[in-house]
Coordinates of C-alpha atoms and ligand atoms in Angstrom, one line a residue:
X103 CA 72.8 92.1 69.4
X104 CA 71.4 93.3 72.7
X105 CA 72.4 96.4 73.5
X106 CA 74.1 97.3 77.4
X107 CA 72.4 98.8 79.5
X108 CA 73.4 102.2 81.8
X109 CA 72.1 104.4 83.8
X110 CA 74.1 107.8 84.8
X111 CA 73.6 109.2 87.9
X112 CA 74.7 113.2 87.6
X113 CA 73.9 112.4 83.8
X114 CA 73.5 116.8 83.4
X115 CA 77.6 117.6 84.4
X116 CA 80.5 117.8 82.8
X117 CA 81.4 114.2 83.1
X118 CA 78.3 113.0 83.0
X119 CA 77.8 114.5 79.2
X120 CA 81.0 112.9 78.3
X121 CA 80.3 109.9 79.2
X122 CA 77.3 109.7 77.9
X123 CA 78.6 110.4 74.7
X124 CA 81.2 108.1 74.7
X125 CA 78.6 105.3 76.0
X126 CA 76.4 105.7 73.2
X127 CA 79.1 105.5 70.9
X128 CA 80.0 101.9 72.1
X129 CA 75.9 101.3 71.7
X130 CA 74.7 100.9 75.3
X131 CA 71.6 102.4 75.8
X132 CA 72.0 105.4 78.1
X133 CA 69.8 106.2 80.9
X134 CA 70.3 109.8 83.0
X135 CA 69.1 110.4 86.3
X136 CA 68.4 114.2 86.7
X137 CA 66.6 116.2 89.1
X138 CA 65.4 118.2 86.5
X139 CA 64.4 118.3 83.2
X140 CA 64.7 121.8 82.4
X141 CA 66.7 123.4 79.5
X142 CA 69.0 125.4 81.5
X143 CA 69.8 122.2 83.4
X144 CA 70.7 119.9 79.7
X145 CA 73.0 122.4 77.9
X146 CA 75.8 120.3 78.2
X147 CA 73.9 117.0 76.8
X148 CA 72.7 119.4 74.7
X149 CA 75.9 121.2 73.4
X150 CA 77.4 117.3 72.5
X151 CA 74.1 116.5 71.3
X152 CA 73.4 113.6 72.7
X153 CA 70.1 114.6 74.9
X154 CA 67.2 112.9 72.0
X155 CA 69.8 109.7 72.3
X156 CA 69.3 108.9 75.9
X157 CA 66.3 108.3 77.9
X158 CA 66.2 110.7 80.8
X159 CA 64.2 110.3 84.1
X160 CA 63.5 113.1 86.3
X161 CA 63.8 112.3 90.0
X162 CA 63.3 115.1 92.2
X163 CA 64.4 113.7 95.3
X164 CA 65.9 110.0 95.4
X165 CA 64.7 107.6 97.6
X166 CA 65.5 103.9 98.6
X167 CA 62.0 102.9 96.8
X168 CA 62.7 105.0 93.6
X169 CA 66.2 103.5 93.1
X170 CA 64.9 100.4 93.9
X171 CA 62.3 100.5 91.8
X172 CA 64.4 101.8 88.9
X173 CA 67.0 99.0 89.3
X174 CA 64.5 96.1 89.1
X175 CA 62.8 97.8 86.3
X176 CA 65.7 98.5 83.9
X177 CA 68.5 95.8 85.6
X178 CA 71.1 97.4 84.3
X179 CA 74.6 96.4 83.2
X180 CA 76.4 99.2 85.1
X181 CA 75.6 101.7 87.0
X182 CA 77.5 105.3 87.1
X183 CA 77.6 107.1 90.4
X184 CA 78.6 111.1 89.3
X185 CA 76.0 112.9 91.3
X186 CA 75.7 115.5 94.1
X187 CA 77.6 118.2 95.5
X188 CA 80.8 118.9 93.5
X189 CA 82.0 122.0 94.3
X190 CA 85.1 122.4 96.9
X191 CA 84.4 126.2 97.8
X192 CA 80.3 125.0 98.3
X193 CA 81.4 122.9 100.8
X194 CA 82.8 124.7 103.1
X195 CA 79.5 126.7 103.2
X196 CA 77.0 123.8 103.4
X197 CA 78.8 120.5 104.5
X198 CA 75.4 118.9 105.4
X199 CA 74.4 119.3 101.6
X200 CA 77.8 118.2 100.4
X201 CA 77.6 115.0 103.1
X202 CA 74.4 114.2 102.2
X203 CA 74.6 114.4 98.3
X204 CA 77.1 112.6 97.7
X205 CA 76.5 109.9 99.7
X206 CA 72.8 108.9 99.7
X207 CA 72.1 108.0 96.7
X208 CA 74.7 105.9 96.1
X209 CA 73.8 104.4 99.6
X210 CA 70.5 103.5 98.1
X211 CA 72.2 101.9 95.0
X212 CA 74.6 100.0 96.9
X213 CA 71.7 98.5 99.5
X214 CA 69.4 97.8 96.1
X215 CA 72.0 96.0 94.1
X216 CA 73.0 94.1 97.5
X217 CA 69.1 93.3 98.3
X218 CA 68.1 92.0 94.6
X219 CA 71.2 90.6 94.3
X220 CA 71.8 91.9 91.0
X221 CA 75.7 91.7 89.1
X222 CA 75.9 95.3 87.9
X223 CA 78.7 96.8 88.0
X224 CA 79.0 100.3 89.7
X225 CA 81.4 103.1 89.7
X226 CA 81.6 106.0 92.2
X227 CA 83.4 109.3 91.5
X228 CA 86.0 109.7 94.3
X229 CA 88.0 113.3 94.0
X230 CA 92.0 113.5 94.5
X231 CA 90.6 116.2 97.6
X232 CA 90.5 112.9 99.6
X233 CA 94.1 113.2 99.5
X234 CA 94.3 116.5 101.3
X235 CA 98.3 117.4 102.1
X236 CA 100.7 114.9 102.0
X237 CA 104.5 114.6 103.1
X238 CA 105.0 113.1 100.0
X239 CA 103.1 114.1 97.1
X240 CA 102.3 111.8 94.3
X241 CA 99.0 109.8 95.5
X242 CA 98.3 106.8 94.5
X243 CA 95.7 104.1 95.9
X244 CA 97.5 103.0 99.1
X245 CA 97.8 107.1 100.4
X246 CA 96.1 107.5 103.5
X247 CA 93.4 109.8 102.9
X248 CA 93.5 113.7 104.7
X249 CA 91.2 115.5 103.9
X250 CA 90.9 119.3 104.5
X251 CA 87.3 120.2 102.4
X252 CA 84.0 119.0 103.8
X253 CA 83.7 118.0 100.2
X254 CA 86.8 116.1 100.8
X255 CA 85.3 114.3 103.5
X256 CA 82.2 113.4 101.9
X257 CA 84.2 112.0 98.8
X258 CA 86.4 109.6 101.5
X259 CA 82.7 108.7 103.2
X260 CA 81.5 107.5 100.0
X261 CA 85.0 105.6 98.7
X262 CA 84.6 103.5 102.2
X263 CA 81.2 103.0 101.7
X264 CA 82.1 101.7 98.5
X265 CA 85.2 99.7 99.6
X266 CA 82.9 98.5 102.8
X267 CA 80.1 96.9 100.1
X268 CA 82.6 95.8 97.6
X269 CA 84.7 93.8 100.7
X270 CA 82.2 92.4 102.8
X271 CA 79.2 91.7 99.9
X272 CA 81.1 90.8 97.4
X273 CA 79.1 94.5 95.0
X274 CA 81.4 94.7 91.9
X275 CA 81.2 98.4 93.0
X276 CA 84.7 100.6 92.1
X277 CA 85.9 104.4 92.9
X278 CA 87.7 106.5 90.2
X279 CA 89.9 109.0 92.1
X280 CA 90.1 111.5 89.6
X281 CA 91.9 114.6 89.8
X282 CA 91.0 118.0 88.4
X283 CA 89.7 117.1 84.6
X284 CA 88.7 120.3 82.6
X285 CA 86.5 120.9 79.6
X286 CA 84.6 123.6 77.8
X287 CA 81.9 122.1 79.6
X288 CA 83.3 123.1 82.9
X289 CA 80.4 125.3 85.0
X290 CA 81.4 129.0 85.7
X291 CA 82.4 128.4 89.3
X292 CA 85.2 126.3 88.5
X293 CA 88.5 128.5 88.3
X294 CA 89.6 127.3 84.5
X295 CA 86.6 128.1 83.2
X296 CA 86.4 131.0 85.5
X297 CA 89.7 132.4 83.6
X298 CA 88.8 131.4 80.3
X299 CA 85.6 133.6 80.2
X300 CA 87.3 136.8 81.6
X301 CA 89.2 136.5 78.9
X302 CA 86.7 136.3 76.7
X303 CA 85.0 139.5 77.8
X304 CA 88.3 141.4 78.1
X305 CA 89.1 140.8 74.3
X306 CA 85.3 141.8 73.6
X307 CA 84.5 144.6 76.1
X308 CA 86.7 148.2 75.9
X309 CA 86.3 148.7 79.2
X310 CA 89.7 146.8 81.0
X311 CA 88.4 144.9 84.4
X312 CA 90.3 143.3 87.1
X313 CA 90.3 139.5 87.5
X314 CA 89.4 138.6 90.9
X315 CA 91.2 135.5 92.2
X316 CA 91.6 133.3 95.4
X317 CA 94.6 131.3 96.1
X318 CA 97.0 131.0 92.6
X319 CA 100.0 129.1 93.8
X320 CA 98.2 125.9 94.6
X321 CA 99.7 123.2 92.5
X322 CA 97.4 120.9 91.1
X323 CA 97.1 118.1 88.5
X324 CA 94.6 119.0 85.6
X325 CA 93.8 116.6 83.1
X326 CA 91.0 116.8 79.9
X327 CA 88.1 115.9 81.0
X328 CA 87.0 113.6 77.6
X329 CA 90.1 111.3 78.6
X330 CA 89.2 110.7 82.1
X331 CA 85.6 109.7 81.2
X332 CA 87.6 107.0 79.2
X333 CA 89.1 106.0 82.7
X334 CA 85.8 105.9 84.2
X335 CA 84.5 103.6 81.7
X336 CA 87.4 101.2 81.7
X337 CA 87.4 101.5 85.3
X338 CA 83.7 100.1 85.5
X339 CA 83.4 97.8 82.5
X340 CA 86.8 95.8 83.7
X341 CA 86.1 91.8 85.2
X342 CA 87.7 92.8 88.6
X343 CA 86.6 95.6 90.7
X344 CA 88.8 98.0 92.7
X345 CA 89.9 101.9 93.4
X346 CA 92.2 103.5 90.6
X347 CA 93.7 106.9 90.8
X348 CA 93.3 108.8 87.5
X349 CA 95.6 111.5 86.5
X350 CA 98.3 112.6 84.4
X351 CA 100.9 112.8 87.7
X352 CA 102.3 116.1 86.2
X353 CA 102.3 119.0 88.7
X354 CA 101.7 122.9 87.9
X355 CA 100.6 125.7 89.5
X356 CA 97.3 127.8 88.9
X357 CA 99.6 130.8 88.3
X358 CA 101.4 128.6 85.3
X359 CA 97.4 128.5 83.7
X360 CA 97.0 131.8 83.9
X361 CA 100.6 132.9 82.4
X362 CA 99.9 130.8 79.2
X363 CA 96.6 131.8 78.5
X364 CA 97.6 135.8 79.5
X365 CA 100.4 135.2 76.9
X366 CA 98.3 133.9 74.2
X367 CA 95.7 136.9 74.5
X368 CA 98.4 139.5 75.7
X369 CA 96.9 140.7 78.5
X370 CA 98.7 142.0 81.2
X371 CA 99.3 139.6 84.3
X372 CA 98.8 142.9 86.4
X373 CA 94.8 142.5 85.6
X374 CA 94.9 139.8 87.9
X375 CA 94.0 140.4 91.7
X376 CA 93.9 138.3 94.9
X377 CA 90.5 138.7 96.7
X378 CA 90.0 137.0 99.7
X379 CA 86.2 136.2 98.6
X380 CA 87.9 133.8 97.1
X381 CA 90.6 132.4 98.9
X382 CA 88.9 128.8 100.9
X383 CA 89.1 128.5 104.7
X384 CA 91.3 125.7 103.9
X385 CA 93.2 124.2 100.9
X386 CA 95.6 121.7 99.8
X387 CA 98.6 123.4 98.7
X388 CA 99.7 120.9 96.3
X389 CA 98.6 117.6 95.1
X390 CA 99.7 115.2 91.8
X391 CA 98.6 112.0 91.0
X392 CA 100.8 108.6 90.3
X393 CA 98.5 106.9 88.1
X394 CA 100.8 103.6 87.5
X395 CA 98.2 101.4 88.8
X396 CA 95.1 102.8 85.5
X397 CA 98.3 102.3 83.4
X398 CA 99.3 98.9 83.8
X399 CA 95.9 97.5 85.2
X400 CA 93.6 99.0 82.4
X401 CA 96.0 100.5 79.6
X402 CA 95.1 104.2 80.5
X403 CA 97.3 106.4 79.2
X404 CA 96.4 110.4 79.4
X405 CA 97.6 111.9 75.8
X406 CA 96.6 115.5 76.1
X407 CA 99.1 117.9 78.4
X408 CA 98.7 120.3 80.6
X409 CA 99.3 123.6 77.5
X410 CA 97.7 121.4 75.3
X411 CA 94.5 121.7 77.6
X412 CA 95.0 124.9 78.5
X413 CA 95.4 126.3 75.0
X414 CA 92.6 124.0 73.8
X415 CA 90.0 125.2 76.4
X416 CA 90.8 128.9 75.2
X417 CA 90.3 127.7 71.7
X418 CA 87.5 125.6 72.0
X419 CA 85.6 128.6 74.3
X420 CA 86.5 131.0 71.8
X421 CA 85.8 129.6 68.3
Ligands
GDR20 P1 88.7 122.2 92.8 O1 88.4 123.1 91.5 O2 88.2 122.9 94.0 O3 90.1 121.8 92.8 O4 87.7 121.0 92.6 P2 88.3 124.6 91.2 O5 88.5 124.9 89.8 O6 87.2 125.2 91.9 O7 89.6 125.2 92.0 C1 91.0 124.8 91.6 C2 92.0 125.6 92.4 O8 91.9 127.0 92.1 C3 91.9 127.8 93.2 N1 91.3 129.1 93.0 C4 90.0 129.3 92.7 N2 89.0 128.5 92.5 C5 87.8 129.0 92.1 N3 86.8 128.1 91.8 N4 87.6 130.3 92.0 C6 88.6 131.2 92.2 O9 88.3 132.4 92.1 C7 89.8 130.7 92.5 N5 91.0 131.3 92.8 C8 91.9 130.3 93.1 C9 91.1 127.0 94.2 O10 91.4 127.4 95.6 C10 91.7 125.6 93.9 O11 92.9 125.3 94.6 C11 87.6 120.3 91.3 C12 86.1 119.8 91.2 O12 85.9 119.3 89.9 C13 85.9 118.7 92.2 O13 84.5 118.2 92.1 C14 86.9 117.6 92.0 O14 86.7 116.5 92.9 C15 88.3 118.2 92.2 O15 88.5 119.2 91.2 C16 89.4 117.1 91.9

């Protein structure tokens, strides 16, 4: 049987290893667009060993002729959008990046799939940040978006883009709004993993340091990661197009993550200190998902909760 073709954009980060994985497992052959090739840059393909599986290209800067050229060359089934800037703080100190990252390349896609008329499907990574603060706060696809990140602008530039392509040229292009997903695969500026190696060192080093923290009463909703690359993949491989909101609509604080896993270890919650390197400009205070529509539309059903997650990210870091 012929075997599916992909091709990853982002294929290096945490979702784009997960999916990966999970693609190969279904037998599509899986092609990663990465701006570099180096080591450092695969550990996470690496870690789920998966990198000699998939066919990587190195693409230092993309361009409408490169994406062009790789579209007609491989004419792939689907297409998975999961690059550029993805990191809220980042943002706020260099929007242009953040604009310009996460929109371009999948400008280029959109415009080459539209010019060679091609049926692949794509899927663009949207982030619940779009949402900003809202009167009323479980989000689902019809919330007006208000963003307060220049990341969270970038993400609502790219889901209209998306929308705008999908509505008027009939693209079978879709946006995931996925909130916070976790994973051991998480980089070190992302607060859970952040957490999660302090404690690590505390437990090893017998010198007792201070955890330095920005903002810990936000009130997110944090998912694991492995299932939302599921949602990604139903999302894109479904007949009909459209935008789905993916979470598990449970709210909790980042105060509640660090009280479980300071429990577990016993560490004293008095190790923990507010910094204001660390607290953003800006920030949503609290933000939950209502994912009815990826339930009843694709049969998407988050299993894993939020102490689960937390205890299994300690686990999995420290084993
Ligand atoms: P976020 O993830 O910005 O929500 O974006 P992050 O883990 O960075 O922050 C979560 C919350 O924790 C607060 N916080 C801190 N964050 C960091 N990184 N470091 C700290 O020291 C710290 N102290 C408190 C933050 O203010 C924030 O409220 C993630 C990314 O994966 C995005 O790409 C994705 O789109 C969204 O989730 C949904």
């Amino acid at each position: 049987m012929k075997r599916k073709k992909a091709i990853i954009f982002g294929i290096t980060g945490q979702d784009g290893s997960y999916l990966s994985n999970l693609l190969l497992k279904k037998k599509y052959q899986v092609f990663g667009i990465t701006r570099s090739k180096n080591r450092k840059n695969l550990k996470s393909l690496d870690k789920l060993q998966v990198t000699k599986k998939i066919k990587l290209l190195e693409v230092k800067k993309l361009s409408q002729k490169i994406i062009d050229q790789i579209i007609k060359k491989l004419n792939p089934e689907e297409i998975y959008y999961l690059a550029g800037q993805s990191s809220v703080s980042y943002s706020f100190e260099d929007p242009i990046d953040t604009y310009l990252s996460n929109n371009s390349g999948l400008f280029y896609i959109l415009e080459s799939i539209r010019n060679q008329k091609k049926k692949t499907h794509i899927y663009n990574s949207v982030s619940s940040e779009c949402f900003g603060n809202q009167k009323y706060n479980l989000c689902n696809e019809k919330t007006d978006f208000n963003p307060v990140s220049p990341y969270g602008r970038s993400k609502a530039l790219s889901f209209w883009l998306s929308k705008y392509y999908r509505e008027n040229y009939k693209i079978k292009v879709s946006n995931g709004i996925l909130f916070n997903h976790e994973s051991i695969l998480r980089n070190k500026n992302f607060v859970t993993k952040k957490i999660v190696n302090f404690v690590k060192n505390y437990k090893k080093s017998n010198k007792k340091e201070n955890l330095y923290l920005g903002n810990i009463k936000v009130v997110r909703d944090w998912g694991w990661a492995n299932e939302y690359v599921e949602a990604i993949y139903k999302i894109n491989s479904n007949k009909i197009s459209g935008d789905f909101v993916v979470g598990t609509g449970k709210a909790h604080s980042l105060y509640d993550f660090i009280k479980i896993i300071f429990k577990k270890k016993n560490i004293p919650l008095s190790r923990i200190k507010i910094s204001n390197k660390f607290v953003r400009p800006n920030e949503i205070k609290k933000t939950v998902a209502n994912n009815k529509k990826i339930k009843k539309v694709l049969n998407w059903k988050p299993e894993i909760k939020f102490k689960d997650m937390t205890l299994k990210l300690l686990q999995d870091e420290l084993f």
